Tab-separated table of C-alpha atoms in Angstrom:
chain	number	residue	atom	x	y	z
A	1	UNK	CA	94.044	66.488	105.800
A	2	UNK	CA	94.869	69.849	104.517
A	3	UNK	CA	97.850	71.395	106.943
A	4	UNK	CA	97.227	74.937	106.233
A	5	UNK	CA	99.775	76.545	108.486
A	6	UNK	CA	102.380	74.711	106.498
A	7	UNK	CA	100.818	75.862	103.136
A	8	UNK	CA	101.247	79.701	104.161
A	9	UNK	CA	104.556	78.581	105.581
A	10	UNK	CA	105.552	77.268	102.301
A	11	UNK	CA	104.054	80.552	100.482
A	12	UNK	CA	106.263	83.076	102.755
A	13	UNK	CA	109.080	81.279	102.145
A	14	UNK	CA	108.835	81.138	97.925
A	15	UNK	CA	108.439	85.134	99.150
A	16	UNK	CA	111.564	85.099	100.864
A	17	UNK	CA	113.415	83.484	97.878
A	18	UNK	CA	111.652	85.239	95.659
A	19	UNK	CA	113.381	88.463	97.512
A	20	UNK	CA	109.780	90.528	98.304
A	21	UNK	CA	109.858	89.677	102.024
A	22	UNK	CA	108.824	92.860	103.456
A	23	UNK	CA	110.547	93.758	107.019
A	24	UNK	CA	109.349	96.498	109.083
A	25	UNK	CA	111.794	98.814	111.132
A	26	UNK	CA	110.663	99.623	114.489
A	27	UNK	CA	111.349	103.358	114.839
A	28	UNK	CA	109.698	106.205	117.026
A	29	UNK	CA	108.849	109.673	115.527
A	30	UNK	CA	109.789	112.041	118.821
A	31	UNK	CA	107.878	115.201	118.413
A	32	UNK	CA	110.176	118.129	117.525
A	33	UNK	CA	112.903	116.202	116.795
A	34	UNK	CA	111.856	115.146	112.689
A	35	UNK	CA	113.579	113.560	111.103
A	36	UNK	CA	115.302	112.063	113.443
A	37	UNK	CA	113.768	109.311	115.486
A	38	UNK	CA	114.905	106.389	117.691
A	39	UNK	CA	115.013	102.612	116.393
A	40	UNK	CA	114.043	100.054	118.638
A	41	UNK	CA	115.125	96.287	118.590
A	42	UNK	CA	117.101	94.770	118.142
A	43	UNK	CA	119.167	96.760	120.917
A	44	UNK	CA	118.668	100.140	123.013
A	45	UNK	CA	116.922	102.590	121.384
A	46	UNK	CA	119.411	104.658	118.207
A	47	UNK	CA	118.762	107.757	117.250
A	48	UNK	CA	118.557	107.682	113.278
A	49	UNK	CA	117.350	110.257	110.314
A	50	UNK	CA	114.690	109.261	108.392
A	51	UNK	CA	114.992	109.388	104.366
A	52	UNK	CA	111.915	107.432	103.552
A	53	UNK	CA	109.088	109.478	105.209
A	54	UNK	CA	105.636	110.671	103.466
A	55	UNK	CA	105.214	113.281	105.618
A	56	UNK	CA	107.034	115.201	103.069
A	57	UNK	CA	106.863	118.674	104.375
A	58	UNK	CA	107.034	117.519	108.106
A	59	UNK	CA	103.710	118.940	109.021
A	60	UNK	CA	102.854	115.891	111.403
A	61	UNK	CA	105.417	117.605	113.528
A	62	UNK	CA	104.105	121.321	112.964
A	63	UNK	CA	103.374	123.087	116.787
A	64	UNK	CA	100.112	124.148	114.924
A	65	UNK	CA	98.942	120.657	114.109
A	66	UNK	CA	99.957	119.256	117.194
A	67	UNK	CA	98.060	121.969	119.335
A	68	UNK	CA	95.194	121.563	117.297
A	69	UNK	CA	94.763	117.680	117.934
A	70	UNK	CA	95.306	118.029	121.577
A	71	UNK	CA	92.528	120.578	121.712
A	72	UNK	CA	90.074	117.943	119.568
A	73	UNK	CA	91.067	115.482	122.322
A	74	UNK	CA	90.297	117.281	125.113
A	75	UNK	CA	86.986	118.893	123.525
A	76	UNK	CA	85.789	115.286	121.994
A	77	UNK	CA	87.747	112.473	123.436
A	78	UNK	CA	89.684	109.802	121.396
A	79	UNK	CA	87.344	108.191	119.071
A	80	UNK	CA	84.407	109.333	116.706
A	81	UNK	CA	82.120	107.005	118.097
A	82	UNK	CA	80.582	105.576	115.146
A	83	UNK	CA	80.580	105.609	111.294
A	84	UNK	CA	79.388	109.081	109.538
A	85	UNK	CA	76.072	107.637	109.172
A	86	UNK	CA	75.796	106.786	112.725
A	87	UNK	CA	76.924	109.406	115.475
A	88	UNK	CA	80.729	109.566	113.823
A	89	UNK	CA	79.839	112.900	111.863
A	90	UNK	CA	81.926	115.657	113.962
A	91	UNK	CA	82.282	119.090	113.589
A	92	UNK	CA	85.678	118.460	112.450
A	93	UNK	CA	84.707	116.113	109.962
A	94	UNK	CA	82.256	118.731	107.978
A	95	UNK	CA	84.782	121.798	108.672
A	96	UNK	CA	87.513	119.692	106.728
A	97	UNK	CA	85.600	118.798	103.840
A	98	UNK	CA	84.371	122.416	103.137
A	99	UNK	CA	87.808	123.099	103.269
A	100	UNK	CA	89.408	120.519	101.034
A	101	UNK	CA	86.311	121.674	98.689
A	102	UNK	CA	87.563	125.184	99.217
A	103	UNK	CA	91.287	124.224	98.050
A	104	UNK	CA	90.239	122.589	95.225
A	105	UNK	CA	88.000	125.314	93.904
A	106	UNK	CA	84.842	122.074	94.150
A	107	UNK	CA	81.506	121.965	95.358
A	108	UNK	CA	81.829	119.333	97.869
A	109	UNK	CA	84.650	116.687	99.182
A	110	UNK	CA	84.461	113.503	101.314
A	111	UNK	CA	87.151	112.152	104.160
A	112	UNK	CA	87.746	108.508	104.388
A	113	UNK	CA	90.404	106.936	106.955
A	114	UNK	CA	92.999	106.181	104.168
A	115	UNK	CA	93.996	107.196	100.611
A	116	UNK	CA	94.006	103.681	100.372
A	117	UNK	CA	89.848	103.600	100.975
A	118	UNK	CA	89.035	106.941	98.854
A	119	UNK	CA	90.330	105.434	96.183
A	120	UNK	CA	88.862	102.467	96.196
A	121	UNK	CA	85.438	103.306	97.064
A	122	UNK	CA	85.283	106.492	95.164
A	123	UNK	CA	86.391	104.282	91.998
A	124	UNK	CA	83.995	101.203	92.574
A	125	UNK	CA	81.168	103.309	92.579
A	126	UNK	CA	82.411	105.902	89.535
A	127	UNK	CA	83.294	103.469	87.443
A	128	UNK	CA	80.891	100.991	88.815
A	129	UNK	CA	77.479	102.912	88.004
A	130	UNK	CA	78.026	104.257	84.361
A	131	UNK	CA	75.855	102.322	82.171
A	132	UNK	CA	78.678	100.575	79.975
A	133	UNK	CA	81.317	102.374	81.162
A	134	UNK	CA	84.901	102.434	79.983
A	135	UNK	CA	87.704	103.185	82.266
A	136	UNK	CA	91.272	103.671	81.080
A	137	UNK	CA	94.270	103.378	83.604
A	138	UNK	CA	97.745	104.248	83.911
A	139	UNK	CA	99.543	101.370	83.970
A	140	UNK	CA	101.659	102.660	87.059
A	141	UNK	CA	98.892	103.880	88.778
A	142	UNK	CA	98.712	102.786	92.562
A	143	UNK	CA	97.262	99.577	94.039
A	144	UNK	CA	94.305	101.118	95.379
A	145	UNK	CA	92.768	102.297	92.179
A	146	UNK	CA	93.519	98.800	90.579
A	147	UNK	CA	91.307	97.772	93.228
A	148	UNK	CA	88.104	100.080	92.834
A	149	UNK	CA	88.434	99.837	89.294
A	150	UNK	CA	88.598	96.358	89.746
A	151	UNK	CA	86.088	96.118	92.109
A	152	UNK	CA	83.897	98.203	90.002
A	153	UNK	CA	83.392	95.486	87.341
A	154	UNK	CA	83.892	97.913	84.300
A	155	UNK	CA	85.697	96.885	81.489
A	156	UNK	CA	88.583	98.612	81.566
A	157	UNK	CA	91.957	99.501	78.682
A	158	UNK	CA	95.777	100.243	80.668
A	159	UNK	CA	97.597	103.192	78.973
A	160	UNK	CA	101.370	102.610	78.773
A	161	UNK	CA	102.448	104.926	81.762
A	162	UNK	CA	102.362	109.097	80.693
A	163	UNK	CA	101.607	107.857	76.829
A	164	UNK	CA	98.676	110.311	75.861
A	165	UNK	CA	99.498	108.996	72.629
A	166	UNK	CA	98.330	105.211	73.465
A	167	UNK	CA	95.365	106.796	75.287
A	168	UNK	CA	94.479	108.624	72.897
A	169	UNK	CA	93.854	105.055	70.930
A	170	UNK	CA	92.327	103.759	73.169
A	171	UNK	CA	89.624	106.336	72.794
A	172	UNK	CA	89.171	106.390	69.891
A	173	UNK	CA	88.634	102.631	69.748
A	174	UNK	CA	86.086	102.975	72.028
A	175	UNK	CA	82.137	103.261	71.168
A	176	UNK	CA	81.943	107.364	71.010
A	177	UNK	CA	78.511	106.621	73.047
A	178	UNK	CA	79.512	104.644	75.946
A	179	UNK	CA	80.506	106.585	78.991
A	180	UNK	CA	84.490	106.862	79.931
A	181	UNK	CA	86.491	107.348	82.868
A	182	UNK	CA	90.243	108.014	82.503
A	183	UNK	CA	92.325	107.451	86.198
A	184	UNK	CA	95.551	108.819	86.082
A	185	UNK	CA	97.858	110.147	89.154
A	186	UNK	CA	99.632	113.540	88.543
A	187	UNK	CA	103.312	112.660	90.270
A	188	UNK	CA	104.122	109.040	90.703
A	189	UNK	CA	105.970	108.296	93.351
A	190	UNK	CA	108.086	105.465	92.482
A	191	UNK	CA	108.988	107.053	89.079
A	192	UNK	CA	108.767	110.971	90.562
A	193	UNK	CA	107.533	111.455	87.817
A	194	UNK	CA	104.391	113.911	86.687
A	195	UNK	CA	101.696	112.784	84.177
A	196	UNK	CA	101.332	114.905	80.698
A	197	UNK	CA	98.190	116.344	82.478
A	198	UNK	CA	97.143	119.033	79.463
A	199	UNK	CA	97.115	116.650	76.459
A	200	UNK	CA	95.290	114.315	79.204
A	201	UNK	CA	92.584	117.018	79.902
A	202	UNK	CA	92.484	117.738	75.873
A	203	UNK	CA	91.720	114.122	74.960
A	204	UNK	CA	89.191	113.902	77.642
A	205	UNK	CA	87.426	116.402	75.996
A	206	UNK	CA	87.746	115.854	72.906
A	207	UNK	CA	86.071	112.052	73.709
A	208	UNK	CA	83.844	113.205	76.097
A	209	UNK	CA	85.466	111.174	79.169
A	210	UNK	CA	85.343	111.689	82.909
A	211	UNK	CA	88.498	112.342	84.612
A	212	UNK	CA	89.378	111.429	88.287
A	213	UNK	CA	92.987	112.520	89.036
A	214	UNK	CA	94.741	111.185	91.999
A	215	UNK	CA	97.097	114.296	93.755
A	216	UNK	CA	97.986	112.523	96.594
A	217	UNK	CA	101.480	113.117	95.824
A	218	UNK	CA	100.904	116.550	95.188
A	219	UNK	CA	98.463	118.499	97.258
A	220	UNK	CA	100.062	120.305	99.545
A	221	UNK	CA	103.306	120.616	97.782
A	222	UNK	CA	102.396	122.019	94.223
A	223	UNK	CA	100.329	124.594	92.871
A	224	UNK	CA	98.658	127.733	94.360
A	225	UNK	CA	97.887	127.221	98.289
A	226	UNK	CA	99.071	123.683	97.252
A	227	UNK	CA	96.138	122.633	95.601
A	228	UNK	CA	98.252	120.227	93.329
A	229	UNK	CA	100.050	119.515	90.272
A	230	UNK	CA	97.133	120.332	87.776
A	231	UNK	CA	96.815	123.888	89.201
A	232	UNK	CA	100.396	124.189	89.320
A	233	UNK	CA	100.049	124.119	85.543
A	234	UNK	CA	97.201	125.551	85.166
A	235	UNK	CA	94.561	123.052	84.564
A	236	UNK	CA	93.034	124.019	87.878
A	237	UNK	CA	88.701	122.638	87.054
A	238	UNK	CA	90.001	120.837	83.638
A	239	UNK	CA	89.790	117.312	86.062
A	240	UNK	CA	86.550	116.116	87.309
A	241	UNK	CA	87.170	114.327	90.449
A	242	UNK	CA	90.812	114.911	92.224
A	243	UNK	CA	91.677	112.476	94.562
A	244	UNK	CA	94.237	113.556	97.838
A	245	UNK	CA	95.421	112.456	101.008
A	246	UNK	CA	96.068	114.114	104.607
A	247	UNK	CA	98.761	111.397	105.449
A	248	UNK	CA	101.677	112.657	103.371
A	249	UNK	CA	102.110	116.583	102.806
A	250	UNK	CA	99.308	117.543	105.658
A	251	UNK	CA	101.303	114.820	107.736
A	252	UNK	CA	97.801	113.565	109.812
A	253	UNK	CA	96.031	110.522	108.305
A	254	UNK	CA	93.069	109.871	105.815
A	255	UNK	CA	92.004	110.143	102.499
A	256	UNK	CA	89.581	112.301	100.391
A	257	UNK	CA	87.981	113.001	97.132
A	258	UNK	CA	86.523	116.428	95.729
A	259	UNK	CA	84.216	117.253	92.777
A	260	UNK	CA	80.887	118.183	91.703
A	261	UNK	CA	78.369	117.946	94.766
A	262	UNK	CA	76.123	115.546	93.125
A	263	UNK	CA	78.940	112.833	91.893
A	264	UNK	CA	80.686	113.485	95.796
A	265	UNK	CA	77.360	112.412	97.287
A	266	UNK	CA	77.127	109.173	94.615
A	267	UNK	CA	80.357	108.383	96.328
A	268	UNK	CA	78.983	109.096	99.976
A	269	UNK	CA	75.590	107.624	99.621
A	270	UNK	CA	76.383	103.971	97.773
A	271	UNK	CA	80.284	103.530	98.629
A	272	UNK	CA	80.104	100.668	101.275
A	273	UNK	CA	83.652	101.385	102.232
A	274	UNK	CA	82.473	104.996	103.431
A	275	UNK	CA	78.872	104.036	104.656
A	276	UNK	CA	80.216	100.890	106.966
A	277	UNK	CA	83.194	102.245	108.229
A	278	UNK	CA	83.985	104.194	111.465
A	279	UNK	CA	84.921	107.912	110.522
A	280	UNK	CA	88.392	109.298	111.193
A	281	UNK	CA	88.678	110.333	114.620
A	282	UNK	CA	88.240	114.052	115.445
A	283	UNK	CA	91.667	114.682	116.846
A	284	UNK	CA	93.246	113.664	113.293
A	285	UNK	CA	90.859	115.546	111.410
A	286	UNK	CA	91.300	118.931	113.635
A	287	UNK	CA	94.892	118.369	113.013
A	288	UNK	CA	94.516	118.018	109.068
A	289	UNK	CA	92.303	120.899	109.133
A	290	UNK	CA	95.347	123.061	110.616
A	291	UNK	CA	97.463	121.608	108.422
A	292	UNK	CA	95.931	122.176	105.048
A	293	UNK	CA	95.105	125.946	106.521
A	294	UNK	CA	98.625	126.642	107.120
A	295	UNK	CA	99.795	125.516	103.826
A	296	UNK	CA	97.193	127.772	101.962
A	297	UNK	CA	99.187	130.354	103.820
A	298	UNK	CA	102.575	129.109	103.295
A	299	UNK	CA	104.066	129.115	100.611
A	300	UNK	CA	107.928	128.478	102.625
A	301	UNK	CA	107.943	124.751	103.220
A	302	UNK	CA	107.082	123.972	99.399
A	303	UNK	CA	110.534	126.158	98.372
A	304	UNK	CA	112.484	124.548	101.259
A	305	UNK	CA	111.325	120.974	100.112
A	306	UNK	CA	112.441	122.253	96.239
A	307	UNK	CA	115.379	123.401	97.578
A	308	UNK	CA	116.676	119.772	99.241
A	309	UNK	CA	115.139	118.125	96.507
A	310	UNK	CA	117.480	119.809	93.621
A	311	UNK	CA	120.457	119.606	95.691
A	312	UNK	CA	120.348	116.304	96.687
A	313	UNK	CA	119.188	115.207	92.744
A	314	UNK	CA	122.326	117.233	91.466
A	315	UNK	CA	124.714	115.918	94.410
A	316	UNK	CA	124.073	112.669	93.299
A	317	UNK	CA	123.937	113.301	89.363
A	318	UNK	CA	127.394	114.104	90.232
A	319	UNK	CA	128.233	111.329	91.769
A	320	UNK	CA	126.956	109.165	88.628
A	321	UNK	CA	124.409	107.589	90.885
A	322	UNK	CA	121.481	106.557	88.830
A	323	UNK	CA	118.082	108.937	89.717
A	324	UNK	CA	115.100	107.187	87.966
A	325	UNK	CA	113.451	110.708	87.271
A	326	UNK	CA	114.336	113.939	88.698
A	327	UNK	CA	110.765	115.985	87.582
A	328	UNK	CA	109.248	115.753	91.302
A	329	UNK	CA	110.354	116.150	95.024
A	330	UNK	CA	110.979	112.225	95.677
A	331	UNK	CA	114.398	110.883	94.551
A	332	UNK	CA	114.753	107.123	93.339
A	333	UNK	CA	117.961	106.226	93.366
A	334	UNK	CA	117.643	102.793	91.152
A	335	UNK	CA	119.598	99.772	92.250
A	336	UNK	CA	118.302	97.213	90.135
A	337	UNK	CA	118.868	94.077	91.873
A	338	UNK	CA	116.522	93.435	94.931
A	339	UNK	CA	119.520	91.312	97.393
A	340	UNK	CA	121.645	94.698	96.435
A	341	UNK	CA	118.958	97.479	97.083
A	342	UNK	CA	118.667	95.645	100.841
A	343	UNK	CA	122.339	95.580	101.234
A	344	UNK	CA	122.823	99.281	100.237
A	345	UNK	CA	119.750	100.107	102.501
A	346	UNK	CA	121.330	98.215	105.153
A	347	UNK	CA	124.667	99.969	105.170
A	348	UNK	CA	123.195	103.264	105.410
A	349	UNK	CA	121.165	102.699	108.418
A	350	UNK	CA	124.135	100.173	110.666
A	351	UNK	CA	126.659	102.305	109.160
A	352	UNK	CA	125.667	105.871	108.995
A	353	UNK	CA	122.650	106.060	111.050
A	354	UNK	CA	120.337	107.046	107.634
A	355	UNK	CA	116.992	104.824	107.369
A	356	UNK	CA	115.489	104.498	103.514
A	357	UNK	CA	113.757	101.400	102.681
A	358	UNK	CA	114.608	99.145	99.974
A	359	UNK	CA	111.642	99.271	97.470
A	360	UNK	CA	111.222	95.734	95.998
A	361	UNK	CA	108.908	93.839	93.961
A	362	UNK	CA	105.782	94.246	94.001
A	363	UNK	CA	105.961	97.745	94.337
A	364	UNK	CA	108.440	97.988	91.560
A	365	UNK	CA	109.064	95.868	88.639
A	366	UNK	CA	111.723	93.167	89.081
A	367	UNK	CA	115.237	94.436	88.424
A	368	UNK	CA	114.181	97.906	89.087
A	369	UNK	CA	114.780	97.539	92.897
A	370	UNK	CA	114.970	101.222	94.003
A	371	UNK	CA	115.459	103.430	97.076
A	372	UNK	CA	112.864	105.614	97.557
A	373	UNK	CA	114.375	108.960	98.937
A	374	UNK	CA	112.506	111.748	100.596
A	375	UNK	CA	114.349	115.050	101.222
A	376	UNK	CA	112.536	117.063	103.631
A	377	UNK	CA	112.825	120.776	104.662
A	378	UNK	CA	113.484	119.628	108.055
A	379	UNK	CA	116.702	118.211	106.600
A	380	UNK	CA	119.958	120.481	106.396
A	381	UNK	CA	122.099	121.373	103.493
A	382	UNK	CA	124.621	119.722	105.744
A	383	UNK	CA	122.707	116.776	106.012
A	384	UNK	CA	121.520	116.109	102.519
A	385	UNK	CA	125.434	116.277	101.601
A	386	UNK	CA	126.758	114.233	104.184
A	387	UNK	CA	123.986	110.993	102.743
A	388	UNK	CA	125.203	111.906	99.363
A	389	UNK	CA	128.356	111.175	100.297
A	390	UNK	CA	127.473	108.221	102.356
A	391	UNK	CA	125.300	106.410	99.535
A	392	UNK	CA	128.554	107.209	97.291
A	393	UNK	CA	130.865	105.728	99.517
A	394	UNK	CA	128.614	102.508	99.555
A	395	UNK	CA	127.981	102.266	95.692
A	396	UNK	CA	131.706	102.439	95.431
A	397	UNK	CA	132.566	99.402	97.679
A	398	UNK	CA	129.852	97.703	95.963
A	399	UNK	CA	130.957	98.259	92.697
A	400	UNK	CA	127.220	98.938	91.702
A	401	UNK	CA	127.021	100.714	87.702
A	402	UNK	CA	127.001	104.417	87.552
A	403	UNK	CA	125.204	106.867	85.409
A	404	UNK	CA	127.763	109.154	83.396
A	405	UNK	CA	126.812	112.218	81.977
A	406	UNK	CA	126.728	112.917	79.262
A	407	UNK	CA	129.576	115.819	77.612
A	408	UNK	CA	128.833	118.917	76.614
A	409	UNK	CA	128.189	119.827	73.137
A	410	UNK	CA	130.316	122.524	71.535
């Protein structure tokens, strides 16, 4: 007989030697207090900083968001009650969506619990629908739109990652009359790097493709009233469908998509991941309301989080330490070796107190283990020196290869 606890046994530990066992680190975010937060287990609780947060700008902490949620609670209670469909479609709910519209200068958007699920479901039924249609992918681009393209059934071409060039092929191998889709994200975050989005919006003109542009990494932190990367440079209505989150610069939870009112309600009225699933509750959507209305306003967080981003990327270009791309706010410090990026991770949080999460296959390519940094604005100049200085110390005793610069000309 089939012993299937030992089979899954037996497929964790190929994981394990494989080294893309994930472990999870039991902290607690304390309110007013981020970045730090205390780490549980094993032990009394440690206070630690955090160097490996999404909640980039550190709005899940903002007095304005918090308020705001504990007035949803006490007006609607703790739950929505039901899917959209079915008693789950709050006040909140409808109020955020005209203004995620509003950012993004689009008729209509659509809240779903995760990134994860817009992405997926808005995808599946895009791409899914056209008659014949064509979708062309990054081949970087995250997990989640693998999945609704997949899930879509379309036949789908992968663009080598930010080459217009190779999309631009792929094109114009393509029947000119069958529909296209071209899925892209504007800043990846493992590379922190930003997609050529101008020659992207050119070519899908010039071949008469759709374009759905994932910002998750960017709204909130780029552009006018932090609309994103493509208004940023202003491409702002050159993209069909953009694609965001509320979990990482508006620090709440949940996904959304925004675009022309007629394709948004495609996505609301035949994506089974929206229509049988229970709606965000009203708390977090209050609180992602305040959020994305305070950083229409504010334009301070955005420099601050420029500000620690530069210094830290030219503390450690310095240093030699190797930065996989330095064009966005995140800061990969590559590693290469997956034991390694675990050990170096290690050391900084036993040794110094500084949590950032080894980032191993399958997230990133084997032998381009990586740490996946986050300066925040909550973090001081003071601070941001003294981990540069600590993550030197360690790639010193570990004799891990530096990056030297390269001398000046003249």
């Amino acid at each position: 007989m089939f012993n299937y606890v030992d089979f899954f046994s037996a497929e964790i530990d190929e994981l394990k030697r494989r080294g893309g066992y994930r472990t999870f680190l039991e902290i607690e975010r304390r309110a007013g207090m981020f970045p730090a937060a205390l780490r549980h287990r094993p032990g009394p609780g440690r206070r630690i900083s955090v160097w490996c947060s999404n909640d980039y700008l550190g709005m899940g902490q903002h007095p304005l968001v918090l308020e705001s949620m504990k007035t949803a609670i006490d007006e609607s209670g703790a739950g929505s009650g039901g899917s959209r469909n079915i008693s789950g479609n709050s006040h909140y709910h409808v109020r955020l969506e005209e203004e995620l519209a509003d950012l993004h200068g689009m008729e209509a958007a659509l809240i779903f619990p995760s990134g994860y699920s817009a992405n997926d479901a808005a995808l599946t039924v895009l791409a899914g629908r056209l008659p014949g249609g064509v979708v062309f992918s990054d081949e970087l681009n995250h997990a989640s739109m693998i999945a609704g393209i997949r899930h879509s059934g379309a036949e789908k071409h992968v663009f080598r990652h930010n080459d217009a060039d190779h999309l631009e092929e792929l094109l114009a191998g393509t029947d000119p009359a069958l529909p296209k889709l071209i899925a892209l994200e504007s800043v990846y975050s493992m590379e922190s790097d930003v997609a050529p989005l101008e020659r992207i919006a050119q070519l899908a003109t010039e071949y008469g493709a759709f374009t759905y542009l994932d910002e998750v990494h960017a709204v909130g932190m780029y552009g006018p009233q932090g609309a994103g990367k493509a208004p940023e440079l202003g491409l702002a209505g050159r993209f069909d469908v953009v694609q965001g989150t509320l979990a990482k610069a508006f620090g709440a939870a949940g996904g959304y998509v925004a675009g022309p009112a007629p394709v948004i309600d495609a996505v609301r009225s035949f994506a089974s991941a929206f229509i049988f699933t229970t709606s965000l509750p009203p708390a977090v959507a209050a609180g992602a309301l305040a959020a994305v209305r305070h950083l229409r306003r504010s334009d301070r967080e955005r420099a601050q989080l420029r500000a620690k981003a530069a210094l830290l990327q030219g503390l450690l270009r310095e240093c030699g330490i190797p930065v996989v791309s330095d064009e966005a706010h995140i800061v990969p410090v590559l590693v290469g070796d997956a034991d390694r990026c675990r050990e170096v991770a290690s050391e900084l949080l036993e040794r110094h107190g500084i949590y950032v999460q080894p980032i191993n296959s399958p997230s990133v390519p084997v032998g381009s283990e990586r740490l996946r940094v986050t300066p925040t604005p909550q973090h001081s100049d003071d601070e941001v020196i003294a981990f540069a200085k600590a993550l030197d110390g360690i790639w010193e005793r570990a004799d891990l290869p530096r990056r030297i610069a390269a001398p000046v000309a003249g």
